[in-house]
PDB file of C-alpha atoms in Angstrom:
ATOM      1  CA  MET G  27       2.916  18.270 -17.308  1.00  0.00           C
ATOM      2  CA  ILE G  28       2.360  15.536 -14.716  1.00  0.00           C
ATOM      3  CA  ARG G  29       2.283  16.384 -11.106  1.00  0.00           C
ATOM      4  CA  ILE G  30       3.845  14.188  -8.686  1.00  0.00           C
ATOM      5  CA  LEU G  31       3.731  13.309  -4.959  1.00  0.00           C
ATOM      6  CA  VAL G  32       6.414  11.508  -3.289  1.00  0.00           C
ATOM      7  CA  VAL G  33       5.461   9.288  -0.105  1.00  0.00           C
ATOM      8  CA  ASP G  34       8.223   7.947   1.961  1.00  0.00           C
ATOM      9  CA  ASP G  35       8.807   8.091   5.688  1.00  0.00           C
ATOM     10  CA  GLU G  36      12.990   7.935   5.008  1.00  0.00           C
ATOM     11  CA  LYS G  37      13.720  12.146   4.203  1.00  0.00           C
ATOM     12  CA  LEU G  38      16.656  11.199   2.749  1.00  0.00           C
ATOM     13  CA  VAL G  39      14.786   8.818   0.045  1.00  0.00           C
ATOM     14  CA  ARG G  40      12.710  11.609  -0.851  1.00  0.00           C
ATOM     15  CA  GLN G  41      14.994  14.087  -1.618  1.00  0.00           C
ATOM     16  CA  GLY G  42      17.285  11.692  -3.560  1.00  0.00           C
ATOM     17  CA  ILE G  43      13.885  10.985  -5.501  1.00  0.00           C
ATOM     18  CA  ILE G  44      12.864  14.584  -6.195  1.00  0.00           C
ATOM     19  CA  THR G  45      16.431  15.818  -6.789  1.00  0.00           C
ATOM     20  CA  SER G  46      18.083  13.026  -8.865  1.00  0.00           C
ATOM     21  CA  LEU G  47      15.462  12.089 -11.101  1.00  0.00           C
ATOM     22  CA  PRO G  48      15.373  14.054 -14.372  1.00  0.00           C
ATOM     23  CA  TRP G  49      11.457  14.867 -14.255  1.00  0.00           C
ATOM     24  CA  ALA G  50      11.317  17.530 -16.547  1.00  0.00           C
ATOM     25  CA  GLU G  51      12.727  15.340 -19.383  1.00  0.00           C
ATOM     26  CA  PHE G  52       9.296  13.245 -19.224  1.00  0.00           C
ATOM     27  CA  GLY G  53       6.951  16.182 -18.517  1.00  0.00           C
ATOM     28  CA  MET G  54       6.527  15.636 -14.988  1.00  0.00           C
ATOM     29  CA  GLN G  55       7.099  17.674 -11.969  1.00  0.00           C
ATOM     30  CA  VAL G  56       7.163  17.032  -8.350  1.00  0.00           C
ATOM     31  CA  VAL G  57       4.558  19.085  -6.677  1.00  0.00           C
ATOM     32  CA  GLY G  58       4.909  17.682  -3.133  1.00  0.00           C
ATOM     33  CA  GLU G  59       6.305  15.140  -0.532  1.00  0.00           C
ATOM     34  CA  ALA G  60       4.507  13.706   2.582  1.00  0.00           C
ATOM     35  CA  LYS G  61       6.447  11.178   5.218  1.00  0.00           C
ATOM     36  CA  ASN G  62       3.715   9.104   5.578  1.00  0.00           C
ATOM     37  CA  GLY G  63       0.022   8.041   4.482  1.00  0.00           C
ATOM     38  CA  GLU G  64      -1.705  10.511   6.670  1.00  0.00           C
ATOM     39  CA  LYS G  65       0.484  13.500   5.549  1.00  0.00           C
ATOM     40  CA  ALA G  66      -0.385  12.395   1.579  1.00  0.00           C
ATOM     41  CA  ILE G  67      -3.921  12.373   2.074  1.00  0.00           C
ATOM     42  CA  GLU G  68      -3.742  15.965   3.520  1.00  0.00           C
ATOM     43  CA  PHE G  69      -1.712  17.084   0.565  1.00  0.00           C
ATOM     44  CA  LEU G  70      -3.984  15.094  -1.885  1.00  0.00           C
ATOM     45  CA  GLU G  71      -7.209  17.059  -0.431  1.00  0.00           C
ATOM     46  CA  GLN G  72      -5.334  20.398  -1.110  1.00  0.00           C
ATOM     47  CA  ASN G  73      -3.506  19.889  -4.315  1.00  0.00           C
ATOM     48  CA  GLU G  74      -3.888  18.598  -7.803  1.00  0.00           C
ATOM     49  CA  VAL G  75      -1.593  15.296  -8.196  1.00  0.00           C
ATOM     50  CA  ASP G  76      -1.678  13.000 -11.579  1.00  0.00           C
ATOM     51  CA  LEU G  77       1.052  10.487 -10.031  1.00  0.00           C
ATOM     52  CA  MET G  78       1.700   9.321  -6.311  1.00  0.00           C
ATOM     53  CA  LEU G  79       4.868   7.433  -5.830  1.00  0.00           C
ATOM     54  CA  THR G  80       4.601   5.866  -2.440  1.00  0.00           C
ATOM     55  CA  ASP G  81       6.635   3.592  -0.222  1.00  0.00           C
ATOM     56  CA  LEU G  82       5.055   0.455   1.273  1.00  0.00           C
ATOM     57  CA  ALA G  83       6.383   0.264   4.513  1.00  0.00           C
ATOM     58  CA  MET G  84       5.771   3.525   6.558  1.00  0.00           C
ATOM     59  CA  PRO G  85       4.574   4.325  10.349  1.00  0.00           C
ATOM     60  CA  VAL G  86       1.430   5.741  11.099  1.00  0.00           C
ATOM     61  CA  MET G  87      -0.098   4.638   7.811  1.00  0.00           C
ATOM     62  CA  SER G  88       1.286   1.759   5.532  1.00  0.00           C
ATOM     63  CA  GLY G  89       1.370   2.437   1.891  1.00  0.00           C
ATOM     64  CA  ILE G  90      -1.033  -0.160   1.291  1.00  0.00           C
ATOM     65  CA  GLU G  91      -3.758   1.424   3.629  1.00  0.00           C
ATOM     66  CA  LEU G  92      -2.881   4.708   1.613  1.00  0.00           C
ATOM     67  CA  MET G  93      -3.383   3.281  -1.907  1.00  0.00           C
ATOM     68  CA  ARG G  94      -6.774   1.805  -0.343  1.00  0.00           C
ATOM     69  CA  ILE G  95      -8.129   5.231   0.610  1.00  0.00           C
ATOM     70  CA  VAL G  96      -6.545   6.957  -2.460  1.00  0.00           C
ATOM     71  CA  ARG G  97      -8.029   4.681  -4.898  1.00  0.00           C
ATOM     72  CA  LYS G  98     -11.677   5.511  -3.431  1.00  0.00           C
ATOM     73  CA  ARG G  99     -11.143   8.856  -3.155  1.00  0.00           C
ATOM     74  CA  TYR G 100      -9.228   9.977  -6.143  1.00  0.00           C
ATOM     75  CA  PRO G 101      -9.666   6.852  -8.772  1.00  0.00           C
ATOM     76  CA  ASN G 102      -8.031   8.951 -11.801  1.00  0.00           C
ATOM     77  CA  LEU G 103      -4.521   9.078  -9.681  1.00  0.00           C
ATOM     78  CA  TYR G 104      -1.773   7.156 -10.933  1.00  0.00           C
ATOM     79  CA  ILE G 105       0.071   4.920  -8.119  1.00  0.00           C
ATOM     80  CA  ILE G 106       3.733   3.726  -8.481  1.00  0.00           C
ATOM     81  CA  VAL G 107       4.820   1.540  -5.567  1.00  0.00           C
ATOM     82  CA  LEU G 108       8.579   2.424  -3.925  1.00  0.00           C
ATOM     83  CA  THR G 109       9.565  -0.456  -2.282  1.00  0.00           C
ATOM     84  CA  LEU G 110      12.816  -2.285  -0.618  1.00  0.00           C
ATOM     85  CA  HIS G 111      10.523  -5.411  -0.726  1.00  0.00           C
ATOM     86  CA  GLN G 112      11.181  -7.835  -3.716  1.00  0.00           C
ATOM     87  CA  ASP G 113       8.549  -9.890  -1.838  1.00  0.00           C
ATOM     88  CA  PHE G 114       5.850 -10.635  -4.431  1.00  0.00           C
ATOM     89  CA  GLU G 115       2.988 -10.518  -1.973  1.00  0.00           C
ATOM     90  CA  TYR G 116       3.597  -7.038  -1.268  1.00  0.00           C
ATOM     91  CA  ILE G 117       3.930  -6.241  -4.932  1.00  0.00           C
ATOM     92  CA  GLN G 118       1.081  -8.432  -5.915  1.00  0.00           C
ATOM     93  CA  GLU G 119      -1.338  -6.508  -3.402  1.00  0.00           C
ATOM     94  CA  ALA G 120      -0.053  -3.146  -4.387  1.00  0.00           C
ATOM     95  CA  LEU G 121      -0.889  -3.976  -8.085  1.00  0.00           C
ATOM     96  CA  ARG G 122      -4.327  -5.589  -7.246  1.00  0.00           C
ATOM     97  CA  LEU G 123      -5.108  -2.194  -5.457  1.00  0.00           C
ATOM     98  CA  GLY G 124      -4.221  -0.059  -8.802  1.00  0.00           C
ATOM     99  CA  ALA G 125      -0.617   0.599  -8.804  1.00  0.00           C
ATOM    100  CA  ILE G 126       0.543   0.862 -12.718  1.00  0.00           C
ATOM    101  CA  ASP G 127       3.854  -0.215 -11.955  1.00  0.00           C
ATOM    102  CA  TYR G 128       6.632  -0.611  -9.024  1.00  0.00           C
ATOM    103  CA  ILE G 129      10.239   0.752  -8.341  1.00  0.00           C
ATOM    104  CA  ALA G 130      12.470  -1.660  -5.995  1.00  0.00           C
ATOM    105  CA  LYS G 131      14.734   1.255  -4.383  1.00  0.00           C
ATOM    106  CA  VAL G 132      17.572  -0.948  -5.683  1.00  0.00           C
ATOM    107  CA  GLU G 133      16.803   0.268  -9.047  1.00  0.00           C
ATOM    108  CA  LEU G 134      17.292   3.935  -7.765  1.00  0.00           C
ATOM    109  CA  ALA G 135      20.679   2.921  -6.235  1.00  0.00           C
ATOM    110  CA  GLN G 136      21.945   1.653  -9.985  1.00  0.00           C
ATOM    111  CA  ASP G 137      21.567   5.146 -11.251  1.00  0.00           C
ATOM    112  CA  ARG G 138      18.639   4.062 -13.593  1.00  0.00           C
ATOM    113  CA  PHE G 139      16.958   7.311 -13.339  1.00  0.00           C
ATOM    114  CA  SER G 140      15.850   7.625 -17.259  1.00  0.00           C
ATOM    115  CA  GLU G 141      15.084   4.228 -17.675  1.00  0.00           C
ATOM    116  CA  ILE G 142      12.440   4.277 -14.856  1.00  0.00           C
ATOM    117  CA  LEU G 143      11.171   7.576 -15.908  1.00  0.00           C
ATOM    118  CA  ALA G 144      10.853   6.144 -19.518  1.00  0.00           C
ATOM    119  CA  ARG G 145       8.721   3.192 -18.195  1.00  0.00           C
ATOM    120  CA  ILE G 146       6.287   4.945 -15.843  1.00  0.00           C
ATOM    121  CA  HIS G 147       5.869   7.822 -18.533  1.00  0.00           C
ATOM    122  CA  ALA G 148       4.694   4.983 -21.147  1.00  0.00           C
ATOM    123  CA  ARG G 149       2.712   3.473 -18.601  1.00  0.00           C
ATOM    124  CA  ILE G 150       0.973   6.427 -17.827  1.00  0.00           C
ATOM    125  CA  LYS G 151       0.628   7.027 -21.466  1.00  0.00           C
ATOM    126  CA  GLU G 152      -0.897   3.515 -21.942  1.00  0.00           C
ATOM    127  CA  GLU G 153      -3.345   3.947 -19.158  1.00  0.00           C
ATOM    128  CA  GLN G 154      -4.791   7.382 -20.662  1.00  0.00           C
ATOM    129  CA  GLN G 155      -4.999   5.587 -23.906  1.00  0.00           C
ATOM    130  CA  LYS G 156      -7.327   2.694 -22.441  1.00  0.00           C
ATOM    131  CA  GLY G 157      -9.119   5.215 -20.847  1.00  0.00           C
ATOM    132  CA  LYS G 158     -10.155   7.444 -23.705  1.00  0.00           C
ATOM    133  CA  GLN G 159     -11.098   4.189 -25.670  1.00  0.00           C
ATOM    134  CA  SER G 160     -12.949   2.877 -22.946  1.00  0.00           C
ATOM    135  CA  ALA G 161     -14.628   6.584 -23.152  1.00  0.00           C
ATOM    136  CA  ALA G 162     -15.437   6.891 -26.381  1.00  0.00           C
ATOM    137  CA  GLY G 163     -17.037   3.205 -26.648  1.00  0.00           C
ATOM    138  CA  PRO G 164     -16.720   0.625 -29.325  1.00  0.00           C
ATOM    139  CA  ALA G 165     -16.981   1.659 -32.803  1.00  0.00           C
ATOM    140  CA  SER G 166     -19.328  -0.535 -34.948  1.00  0.00           C
ATOM    141  CA  ASP G 167     -16.725  -2.474 -36.795  1.00  0.00           C
ATOM    142  CA  GLU G 168     -14.613  -3.048 -33.603  1.00  0.00           C
ATOM    143  CA  THR G 169     -14.152  -5.758 -31.494  1.00  0.00           C
ATOM    144  CA  ILE G 170     -14.179  -5.831 -27.821  1.00  0.00           C
ATOM    145  CA  GLY G 171     -11.513  -8.024 -25.901  1.00  0.00           C
ATOM    146  CA  VAL G 172     -12.830  -9.810 -22.573  1.00  0.00           C
ATOM    147  CA  ASP G 173     -10.271  -9.872 -19.498  1.00  0.00           C
ATOM    148  CA  LEU G 174     -10.615 -12.867 -17.933  1.00  0.00           C
ATOM    149  CA  GLY G 175      -9.984 -13.464 -13.981  1.00  0.00           C
ATOM    150  CA  TYR G 176      -9.653 -15.884 -11.284  1.00  0.00           C
ATOM    151  CA  ALA G 177     -11.638 -16.719  -8.359  1.00  0.00           C
ATOM    152  CA  LEU G 178     -11.702 -19.597  -5.831  1.00  0.00           C
ATOM    153  CA  LEU G 179     -15.276 -20.915  -5.462  1.00  0.00           C
ATOM    154  CA  SER G 180     -16.729 -23.842  -3.296  1.00  0.00           C
ATOM    155  CA  PRO G 181     -17.689 -26.745  -5.514  1.00  0.00           C
ATOM    156  CA  GLU G 182     -21.275 -25.594  -4.805  1.00  0.00           C
ATOM    157  CA  ALA G 183     -20.683 -22.293  -6.625  1.00  0.00           C
ATOM    158  CA  GLN G 184     -19.015 -24.050  -9.330  1.00  0.00           C
ATOM    159  CA  ALA G 185     -21.879 -25.950 -10.422  1.00  0.00           C
ATOM    160  CA  ASP G 186     -23.747 -22.962 -10.636  1.00  0.00           C
ATOM    161  CA  LEU G 187     -21.430 -21.294 -13.057  1.00  0.00           C
ATOM    162  CA  ALA G 188     -21.533 -24.304 -15.896  1.00  0.00           C
ATOM    163  CA  TRP G 189     -23.121 -21.579 -18.411  1.00  0.00           C
ATOM    164  CA  ILE G 190     -19.456 -19.669 -18.254  1.00  0.00           C
ATOM    165  CA  HIS G 191     -18.083 -22.575 -19.737  1.00  0.00           C
ATOM    166  CA  SER G 192     -20.870 -22.616 -22.690  1.00  0.00           C
ATOM    167  CA  LEU G 193     -19.975 -18.793 -23.602  1.00  0.00           C
ATOM    168  CA  TYR G 194     -16.011 -19.229 -22.783  1.00  0.00           C
ATOM    169  CA  PRO G 195     -14.952 -22.586 -24.266  1.00  0.00           C
ATOM    170  CA  GLU G 196     -11.514 -21.476 -23.310  1.00  0.00           C
ATOM    171  CA  LEU G 197     -12.252 -22.255 -19.853  1.00  0.00           C
ATOM    172  CA  SER G 198     -13.294 -25.849 -19.816  1.00  0.00           C
ATOM    173  CA  GLY G 199      -9.808 -26.882 -19.313  1.00  0.00           C
ATOM    174  CA  SER G 200     -10.789 -25.795 -15.679  1.00  0.00           C
ATOM    175  CA  SER G 201     -12.758 -27.842 -13.607  1.00  0.00           C
ATOM    176  CA  PRO G 202     -16.477 -26.509 -13.637  1.00  0.00           C
TER     177      PRO G 202
END
């Protein structure tokens, strides 16, 4: 059973999420709710939670700040962002902080509950599978994939990293 904490400053939103979504169909159970980030942290200190759904815009402590703290203290806790903001910057920051998905509150208004939970359930299973594979380590005949990230570097730093282009020729299209 996946234990869930719902964090939103609007009581009606929390209650709607808790009562409207078919949690049990996906092996999930809401074990708590909090009206802000501070209350969420207090709850997490006292209770086992696997998944936290959090709003981004809340008084006392924003969802982004909550995510920063939770990521440090509870690195295995899955996070889904609830947001009215369709602003890509908010969503991008949430994903950078480790959110596995986001739910636009508009989706909730459209009664897409089963679709939303199916997506969340699939993402959690995917993340769990990744965790198992990395914990097991590579088999002798297994290929290890490399994820490449992006960084903005000064011209001086770029010159120092020419060796990366020799290891990863696919990067040679970018300016060294």
